[in-house]
């Protein structure tokens, strides 16, 4: 971003962003659907805001390109972030209905047999850590990718609209610059989904610009962005962005991730929940205690099977034994403690469907153990 760009009033620069989005919407890119990745964080809120505002100024006869505003629920999202996302999604849906805009507000979730609880408590996957981060792909990347792929199959191609910014992080900047611009258009090829393109309308905005926009303009779906400011203030910072691929997951499971899953054992300390507790929301204490306990039992050999799920004893190159999944007893203990935390917290942390699936996994693993013992 040049000095001249940053010196100009935000109103002028914001009008340019909205115009850019409008021009792109009306461009002849075959009217491929737009899929706006919406995490509820500051960057994706600004993008959704720009898309909504641009679309409202397009004459109804030219609104032929469908737009999807899609958020992902990992089913272990920080409850305060989820409540904010639910509220804003409902506001957007209400405004879409009133204005008859061609926007679908959608929510993706992991497959029922791939949720955090089914894999951890049902199948005994050890709590994720940096070396074995099995969660990002299953909880975040796959649900969003499936939604994009479905649209690509239906329409031949799809454009994913993202709130990625160059100044966000060096790692993200590299990702932004890595993929070739498609033949001089504003679209970049998606790194892993054939037929999908990426449009980054706020790539040159700074973090200050984003906050200034959110503070200066009312949300086009009604109300202001005030609650978002409060959420960030309480959580003290960053966000877990929309994650499309592993190299685009800088905030996920790192010390910068303040709006990640409340169960995240990849981070040393959960900063978002701690931030909320520090700002007076003590109801989250049982969740923090449960997460900390989950971290503490990860490498406890008494809670892990000696053999892996494939029935084999495994050693690393140095000859050190690598333990298998959590034992059935440990999984039962995790479920009991989770249900106790849920009772204390007063809101559902695990669904009934997940509990049913967990019991089915246990039954299957017990049968397998019996088979191995009798072999
Ligand atoms: S926030 Fe943590 S638990 Fe959630 S997907 Fe990312 S690394 Fe995994």
GROMACS .gro file of C-alpha atoms in nm, residues 72 74 109-111 113-116 119 125 133-144 246:
model
   24
   72UNK     CA    1  -1.813  -2.301   0.953
   74UNK     CA    2  -1.634  -2.676   1.420
  109UNK     CA    3  -2.006  -2.852   0.997
  110UNK     CA    4  -1.770  -3.150   1.010
  111UNK     CA    5  -1.908  -3.489   0.904
  113UNK     CA    6  -1.814  -3.924   1.229
  114UNK     CA    7  -1.532  -3.668   1.211
  115UNK     CA    8  -1.620  -3.425   1.489
  116UNK     CA    9  -1.368  -3.342   1.761
  119UNK     CA   10  -1.256  -3.875   1.710
  125UNK     CA   11  -0.733  -3.997   1.902
  133UNK     CA   12  -0.275  -3.182   1.438
  134UNK     CA   13  -0.552  -3.407   1.306
  135UNK     CA   14  -0.826  -3.152   1.372
  136UNK     CA   15  -0.778  -2.860   1.129
  137UNK     CA   16  -0.840  -3.067   0.820
  138UNK     CA   17  -1.145  -3.249   0.955
  139UNK     CA   18  -1.306  -2.963   1.148
  140UNK     CA   19  -1.232  -2.670   0.920
  141UNK     CA   20  -1.086  -2.747   0.578
  142UNK     CA   21  -1.303  -3.043   0.473
  143UNK     CA   22  -1.647  -2.891   0.552
  144UNK     CA   23  -1.566  -2.568   0.365
  246UNK     CA   24  -0.303  -2.610   0.582
   0.00000   0.00000   0.00000
